[in-house]
Amino acid sequence: MIVKALESRYKPTDIAVGSARSCYFGKHIVTPESAAEWDKKNDLLNSIFKAGHHTTLMHYNFTFLIEGMSRLLIWRLLHAHPFYNSEQVSQRYAKMKIENFTYPKNADREKWQKYYENMFFYYEELISRLTPEIEKVLPKFKKKEAKKRAQEFARYLLPMGMNAHLYHTVNIITALRYINAVKVIPEAKAEAEEFVSQMKREMLKIDENLAPLIEFAENEEVVFPNIDIEKIKKAKNVTKKVEVFDIVDYDFDLNANYAGVLRVSNIYLDEAILGSFNSYIKLSLSADAQNQRHRRSPAVRPKLESIYKRDFYMPKICNSVKELYLRAVEYSYDFFENQKETLGFGEAAYALLNAHNIEIIEHNDFQEFAHKAQMRLCYNAQEEIFDIVYAQVEELKKAGVKAAEKFMPPCTLRHQEGIKPVCPEGDRFCGTKVWKMDFEEYERII
C-alpha cells in the first residue's frame, strides 16, 4: 500500500488556531500567517482539542492518494461513516487485474495466490460466458457495451482482498478518528494499522504540530459496538430481505430543488427531513459498497463474524451460467472457512467474495431518500441496489406513506418539473423511457 497526501500552502494547525482566535478577536479575522507566529499557538490548539471543541480542526482537509488498499478495508473503515469524500476505481467499469490483491498477515502466500488466481479465472470465465447473453438483451445502440456489463456482474466473484486506488478526502478530526478506530477494527486489522502508520507520516510531513493530537488519538479508549442483528429482527418481526419499519410519515413538496443536478434541496432544507424510516436489508458486500456512498443514509454494520453464514447474492442474468457461478462460490467458502481456522476471521475475510451477503440496519430521512431513490431507481444503477431501493419504496407505499409517491428516478422527476433533457445521463441513456411508466411497471432485464 502507498499513501500520499496532497500538500497545501498552509499548515492545518495554523488554520485551526487562526479560526479559533477569530471567534474572540473583535477587530479583524486572524489569518493562518498570524496564528503561525503566535507564541501560544500550540497551547491553545491542545487545550481546545482536549476540551472537545473540534470545529476549528474541520477547516483543513487532507486529500490522500491511496494505492493498493483492499476493498475490505475501504468498506469497513474509509466508507463506513459520513465524513469523507472518495473517488475510487470502479469494479463495474474497469476490468480488474490479477496482481492487485492484498495478502493477509501470516498467510501462506502460495495458497492465497493460488486462491486469488482461481477466483480470477472464474471472474474472467464469467465475463466470457455472460457477454453474449447480455448482448442478446441489450438494445441495439447498447450492444457494444455487453462486455463491460458482463464485468459488472462478474465482479461478484472477486474477493474482498481485491485492491483499489482512490482519492480520499477527510478533515483532521476524521483522520484522528481513523488512528483511534483501527485499534478495535474487526477485519483487516494489520492492513488498517499499515494505512494509519503511513497516514500519520504524511500528516506530520505537512504539519509537525499535529504530533500531540496524534498521540492523544493513539491513546484514547475505543470499543467496536456490539450489535445484535437477530434481536432487532425479532423485535421488528423481520421476515424479508428488505423490511421497512419505524416510519415517521411527513409529506413534502417535491420541487425543482430536488430535480436539478445541483440538488439545492441540500441547502434549502424542507419538511422532507421530518419524515424518516429504518430498514433491515440483506445485501451483498458489493451492493453495500455502493450503498455506503449515500453518506446521509447511515447504517449499522456488525462484525462480519457475528452475522456470518454461507449466504450470497446471484444476479438474475447469471441463471444462464448458474453451475459456474455456484462452483466458484462454493470453492470460495471452502477456502475461507479453512483459512479462518488458522488466520482468524478478521484476516481470512479477504477471501470473502463481493457476492457474500451481510445484514445491516439503515436509517433514512425522506430528504436524503428522495436523492437516493433518484440515483438508484435509475435503470443505469447497479441491479441489486435498484431492487433494494425499489423494495423500500414499495414497502412505504404499502404502509400508506403519502411521500412515497415522491421517490422516483431522475428522469421521472425532471419530466414532472419540465426540465430538459429529461434524462440527465446523455450518451449513457438506458434506452427505456422510464418517465412514461408507472412505478409498478418498472422491470429491468439486467
PDB file of N, CA and C in Angstrom, residues 79-130:
ATOM      1  N   HIS A  79     -15.224   4.071   4.193  1.00  0.00           N
ATOM      2  CA  HIS A  79     -16.558   4.424   3.695  1.00  0.00           C
ATOM      3  C   HIS A  79     -17.681   4.036   4.660  1.00  0.00           C
ATOM      4  N   ALA A  80     -17.330   3.726   5.902  1.00  0.00           N
ATOM      5  CA  ALA A  80     -18.340   3.274   6.861  1.00  0.00           C
ATOM      6  C   ALA A  80     -18.940   4.414   7.674  1.00  0.00           C
ATOM      7  N   HIS A  81     -18.646   5.650   7.319  1.00  0.00           N
ATOM      8  CA  HIS A  81     -19.108   6.823   8.064  1.00  0.00           C
ATOM      9  C   HIS A  81     -19.434   7.925   7.055  1.00  0.00           C
ATOM     10  N   PRO A  82     -20.072   9.022   7.473  1.00  0.00           N
ATOM     11  CA  PRO A  82     -20.478  10.063   6.511  1.00  0.00           C
ATOM     12  C   PRO A  82     -19.423  11.113   6.192  1.00  0.00           C
ATOM     13  N   PHE A  83     -18.293  11.123   6.915  1.00  0.00           N
ATOM     14  CA  PHE A  83     -17.428  12.308   6.910  1.00  0.00           C
ATOM     15  C   PHE A  83     -16.232  12.160   5.975  1.00  0.00           C
ATOM     16  N   TYR A  84     -16.488  11.860   4.722  1.00  0.00           N
ATOM     17  CA  TYR A  84     -15.406  11.661   3.755  1.00  0.00           C
ATOM     18  C   TYR A  84     -15.885  12.009   2.349  1.00  0.00           C
ATOM     19  N   ASN A  85     -14.940  12.099   1.433  1.00  0.00           N
ATOM     20  CA  ASN A  85     -15.263  12.070   0.007  1.00  0.00           C
ATOM     21  C   ASN A  85     -14.217  11.205  -0.685  1.00  0.00           C
ATOM     22  N   SER A  86     -14.653  10.319  -1.555  1.00  0.00           N
ATOM     23  CA  SER A  86     -13.742   9.412  -2.261  1.00  0.00           C
ATOM     24  C   SER A  86     -14.089   9.320  -3.736  1.00  0.00           C
ATOM     25  N   GLU A  87     -13.067   9.100  -4.525  1.00  0.00           N
ATOM     26  CA  GLU A  87     -13.236   8.676  -5.919  1.00  0.00           C
ATOM     27  C   GLU A  87     -12.313   7.486  -6.101  1.00  0.00           C
ATOM     28  N   GLN A  88     -12.893   6.296  -6.339  1.00  0.00           N
ATOM     29  CA  GLN A  88     -12.067   5.099  -6.453  1.00  0.00           C
ATOM     30  C   GLN A  88     -12.346   4.368  -7.757  1.00  0.00           C
ATOM     31  N   VAL A  89     -11.397   3.527  -8.132  1.00  0.00           N
ATOM     32  CA  VAL A  89     -11.534   2.772  -9.372  1.00  0.00           C
ATOM     33  C   VAL A  89     -12.768   1.884  -9.277  1.00  0.00           C
ATOM     34  N   SER A  90     -13.559   1.864 -10.340  1.00  0.00           N
ATOM     35  CA  SER A  90     -14.825   1.137 -10.350  1.00  0.00           C
ATOM     36  C   SER A  90     -14.632  -0.299 -10.809  1.00  0.00           C
ATOM     37  N   GLN A  91     -15.173  -1.233 -10.035  1.00  0.00           N
ATOM     38  CA  GLN A  91     -15.170  -2.625 -10.486  1.00  0.00           C
ATOM     39  C   GLN A  91     -16.264  -2.878 -11.516  1.00  0.00           C
ATOM     40  N   ARG A  92     -17.210  -1.937 -11.601  1.00  0.00           N
ATOM     41  CA  ARG A  92     -18.260  -2.087 -12.609  1.00  0.00           C
ATOM     42  C   ARG A  92     -17.708  -1.802 -14.002  1.00  0.00           C
ATOM     43  N   TYR A  93     -16.862  -0.786 -14.121  1.00  0.00           N
ATOM     44  CA  TYR A  93     -16.499  -0.281 -15.448  1.00  0.00           C
ATOM     45  C   TYR A  93     -15.029  -0.469 -15.807  1.00  0.00           C
ATOM     46  N   ALA A  94     -14.182  -0.800 -14.836  1.00  0.00           N
ATOM     47  CA  ALA A  94     -12.764  -1.043 -15.131  1.00  0.00           C
ATOM     48  C   ALA A  94     -12.472  -2.516 -14.880  1.00  0.00           C
ATOM     49  N   LYS A  95     -11.843  -3.168 -15.831  1.00  0.00           N
ATOM     50  CA  LYS A  95     -11.515  -4.587 -15.660  1.00  0.00           C
ATOM     51  C   LYS A  95     -10.405  -4.721 -14.623  1.00  0.00           C
ATOM     52  N   MET A  96     -10.583  -5.649 -13.702  1.00  0.00           N
ATOM     53  CA  MET A  96      -9.613  -5.847 -12.630  1.00  0.00           C
ATOM     54  C   MET A  96      -8.412  -6.647 -13.118  1.00  0.00           C
ATOM     55  N   LYS A  97      -7.290  -6.555 -12.359  1.00  0.00           N
ATOM     56  CA  LYS A  97      -6.046  -7.225 -12.744  1.00  0.00           C
ATOM     57  C   LYS A  97      -5.631  -8.205 -11.655  1.00  0.00           C
ATOM     58  N   ILE A  98      -5.065  -9.327 -12.054  1.00  0.00           N
ATOM     59  CA  ILE A  98      -4.735 -10.411 -11.144  1.00  0.00           C
ATOM     60  C   ILE A  98      -3.711 -10.011 -10.093  1.00  0.00           C
ATOM     61  N   GLU A  99      -2.828  -9.067 -10.395  1.00  0.00           N
ATOM     62  CA  GLU A  99      -1.776  -8.713  -9.436  1.00  0.00           C
ATOM     63  C   GLU A  99      -2.258  -7.809  -8.309  1.00  0.00           C
ATOM     64  N   ASN A 100      -3.487  -7.329  -8.388  1.00  0.00           N
ATOM     65  CA  ASN A 100      -3.967  -6.330  -7.430  1.00  0.00           C
ATOM     66  C   ASN A 100      -4.747  -6.942  -6.274  1.00  0.00           C
ATOM     67  N   PHE A 101      -4.051  -7.701  -5.422  1.00  0.00           N
ATOM     68  CA  PHE A 101      -4.691  -8.302  -4.258  1.00  0.00           C
ATOM     69  C   PHE A 101      -3.874  -8.063  -3.000  1.00  0.00           C
ATOM     70  N   THR A 102      -4.573  -7.997  -1.869  1.00  0.00           N
ATOM     71  CA  THR A 102      -3.923  -7.904  -0.558  1.00  0.00           C
ATOM     72  C   THR A 102      -3.819  -9.305   0.037  1.00  0.00           C
ATOM     73  N   TYR A 103      -2.654  -9.595   0.636  1.00  0.00           N
ATOM     74  CA  TYR A 103      -2.444 -10.880   1.292  1.00  0.00           C
ATOM     75  C   TYR A 103      -2.551 -10.705   2.801  1.00  0.00           C
ATOM     76  N   PRO A 104      -3.295 -11.563   3.491  1.00  0.00           N
ATOM     77  CA  PRO A 104      -3.455 -11.418   4.943  1.00  0.00           C
ATOM     78  C   PRO A 104      -2.132 -11.581   5.680  1.00  0.00           C
ATOM     79  N   LYS A 105      -2.078 -11.002   6.880  1.00  0.00           N
ATOM     80  CA  LYS A 105      -0.914 -11.158   7.737  1.00  0.00           C
ATOM     81  C   LYS A 105      -0.751 -12.632   8.119  1.00  0.00           C
ATOM     82  N   ASN A 106       0.474 -13.121   8.014  1.00  0.00           N
ATOM     83  CA  ASN A 106       0.824 -14.508   8.388  1.00  0.00           C
ATOM     84  C   ASN A 106       0.195 -15.556   7.477  1.00  0.00           C
ATOM     85  N   ALA A 107      -0.259 -15.137   6.299  1.00  0.00           N
ATOM     86  CA  ALA A 107      -0.887 -16.092   5.380  1.00  0.00           C
ATOM     87  C   ALA A 107       0.158 -16.914   4.647  1.00  0.00           C
ATOM     88  N   ASP A 108      -0.228 -18.117   4.252  1.00  0.00           N
ATOM     89  CA  ASP A 108       0.587 -18.918   3.337  1.00  0.00           C
ATOM     90  C   ASP A 108       0.410 -18.289   1.959  1.00  0.00           C
ATOM     91  N   ARG A 109       1.395 -17.503   1.545  1.00  0.00           N
ATOM     92  CA  ARG A 109       1.255 -16.704   0.324  1.00  0.00           C
ATOM     93  C   ARG A 109       0.993 -17.576  -0.901  1.00  0.00           C
ATOM     94  N   GLU A 110       1.608 -18.753  -0.933  1.00  0.00           N
ATOM     95  CA  GLU A 110       1.416 -19.637  -2.086  1.00  0.00           C
ATOM     96  C   GLU A 110      -0.036 -20.097  -2.183  1.00  0.00           C
ATOM     97  N   LYS A 111      -0.626 -20.450  -1.037  1.00  0.00           N
ATOM     98  CA  LYS A 111      -2.033 -20.884  -1.029  1.00  0.00           C
ATOM     99  C   LYS A 111      -2.956 -19.746  -1.447  1.00  0.00           C
ATOM    100  N   TRP A 112      -2.680 -18.562  -0.905  1.00  0.00           N
ATOM    101  CA  TRP A 112      -3.550 -17.424  -1.216  1.00  0.00           C
ATOM    102  C   TRP A 112      -3.394 -16.975  -2.659  1.00  0.00           C
ATOM    103  N   GLN A 113      -2.185 -17.053  -3.175  1.00  0.00           N
ATOM    104  CA  GLN A 113      -2.002 -16.687  -4.580  1.00  0.00           C
ATOM    105  C   GLN A 113      -2.778 -17.641  -5.474  1.00  0.00           C
ATOM    106  N   LYS A 114      -2.738 -18.931  -5.130  1.00  0.00           N
ATOM    107  CA  LYS A 114      -3.490 -19.916  -5.904  1.00  0.00           C
ATOM    108  C   LYS A 114      -4.990 -19.626  -5.819  1.00  0.00           C
ATOM    109  N   TYR A 115      -5.456 -19.271  -4.625  1.00  0.00           N
ATOM    110  CA  TYR A 115      -6.875 -18.939  -4.456  1.00  0.00           C
ATOM    111  C   TYR A 115      -7.254 -17.733  -5.310  1.00  0.00           C
ATOM    112  N   TYR A 116      -6.472 -16.668  -5.218  1.00  0.00           N
ATOM    113  CA  TYR A 116      -6.761 -15.469  -5.999  1.00  0.00           C
ATOM    114  C   TYR A 116      -6.733 -15.772  -7.502  1.00  0.00           C
ATOM    115  N   GLU A 117      -5.771 -16.572  -7.927  1.00  0.00           N
ATOM    116  CA  GLU A 117      -5.683 -16.934  -9.353  1.00  0.00           C
ATOM    117  C   GLU A 117      -6.924 -17.711  -9.792  1.00  0.00           C
ATOM    118  N   ASN A 118      -7.380 -18.627  -8.945  1.00  0.00           N
ATOM    119  CA  ASN A 118      -8.562 -19.418  -9.293  1.00  0.00           C
ATOM    120  C   ASN A 118      -9.812 -18.546  -9.360  1.00  0.00           C
ATOM    121  N   MET A 119      -9.952 -17.638  -8.378  1.00  0.00           N
ATOM    122  CA  MET A 119     -11.122 -16.761  -8.406  1.00  0.00           C
ATOM    123  C   MET A 119     -11.059 -15.809  -9.594  1.00  0.00           C
ATOM    124  N   PHE A 120      -9.849 -15.391  -9.967  1.00  0.00           N
ATOM    125  CA  PHE A 120      -9.724 -14.516 -11.128  1.00  0.00           C
ATOM    126  C   PHE A 120     -10.065 -15.278 -12.409  1.00  0.00           C
ATOM    127  N   PHE A 121      -9.743 -16.572 -12.436  1.00  0.00           N
ATOM    128  CA  PHE A 121     -10.149 -17.401 -13.584  1.00  0.00           C
ATOM    129  C   PHE A 121     -11.679 -17.438 -13.688  1.00  0.00           C
ATOM    130  N   TYR A 122     -12.353 -17.654 -12.546  1.00  0.00           N
ATOM    131  CA  TYR A 122     -13.824 -17.667 -12.560  1.00  0.00           C
ATOM    132  C   TYR A 122     -14.375 -16.311 -13.010  1.00  0.00           C
ATOM    133  N   TYR A 123     -13.750 -15.239 -12.554  1.00  0.00           N
ATOM    134  CA  TYR A 123     -14.155 -13.878 -12.936  1.00  0.00           C
ATOM    135  C   TYR A 123     -14.077 -13.700 -14.451  1.00  0.00           C
ATOM    136  N   GLU A 124     -12.944 -14.083 -15.029  1.00  0.00           N
ATOM    137  CA  GLU A 124     -12.763 -13.909 -16.480  1.00  0.00           C
ATOM    138  C   GLU A 124     -13.665 -14.853 -17.268  1.00  0.00           C
ATOM    139  N   GLU A 125     -13.848 -16.068 -16.737  1.00  0.00           N
ATOM    140  CA  GLU A 125     -14.717 -17.031 -17.413  1.00  0.00           C
ATOM    141  C   GLU A 125     -16.166 -16.536 -17.408  1.00  0.00           C
ATOM    142  N   LEU A 126     -16.574 -15.939 -16.306  1.00  0.00           N
ATOM    143  CA  LEU A 126     -17.935 -15.419 -16.226  1.00  0.00           C
ATOM    144  C   LEU A 126     -18.133 -14.256 -17.198  1.00  0.00           C
ATOM    145  N   ILE A 127     -17.137 -13.407 -17.327  1.00  0.00           N
ATOM    146  CA  ILE A 127     -17.214 -12.323 -18.319  1.00  0.00           C
ATOM    147  C   ILE A 127     -17.401 -12.901 -19.714  1.00  0.00           C
ATOM    148  N   SER A 128     -16.589 -13.902 -20.024  1.00  0.00           N
ATOM    149  CA  SER A 128     -16.650 -14.520 -21.352  1.00  0.00           C
ATOM    150  C   SER A 128     -18.012 -15.164 -21.613  1.00  0.00           C
ATOM    151  N   ARG A 129     -18.559 -15.855 -20.613  1.00  0.00           N
ATOM    152  CA  ARG A 129     -19.821 -16.577 -20.806  1.00  0.00           C
ATOM    153  C   ARG A 129     -21.024 -15.637 -20.787  1.00  0.00           C
ATOM    154  N   LEU A 130     -20.936 -14.557 -20.016  1.00  0.00           N
ATOM    155  CA  LEU A 130     -22.069 -13.642 -19.906  1.00  0.00           C
ATOM    156  C   LEU A 130     -22.171 -12.659 -21.061  1.00  0.00           C
TER     157      LEU A 130
END
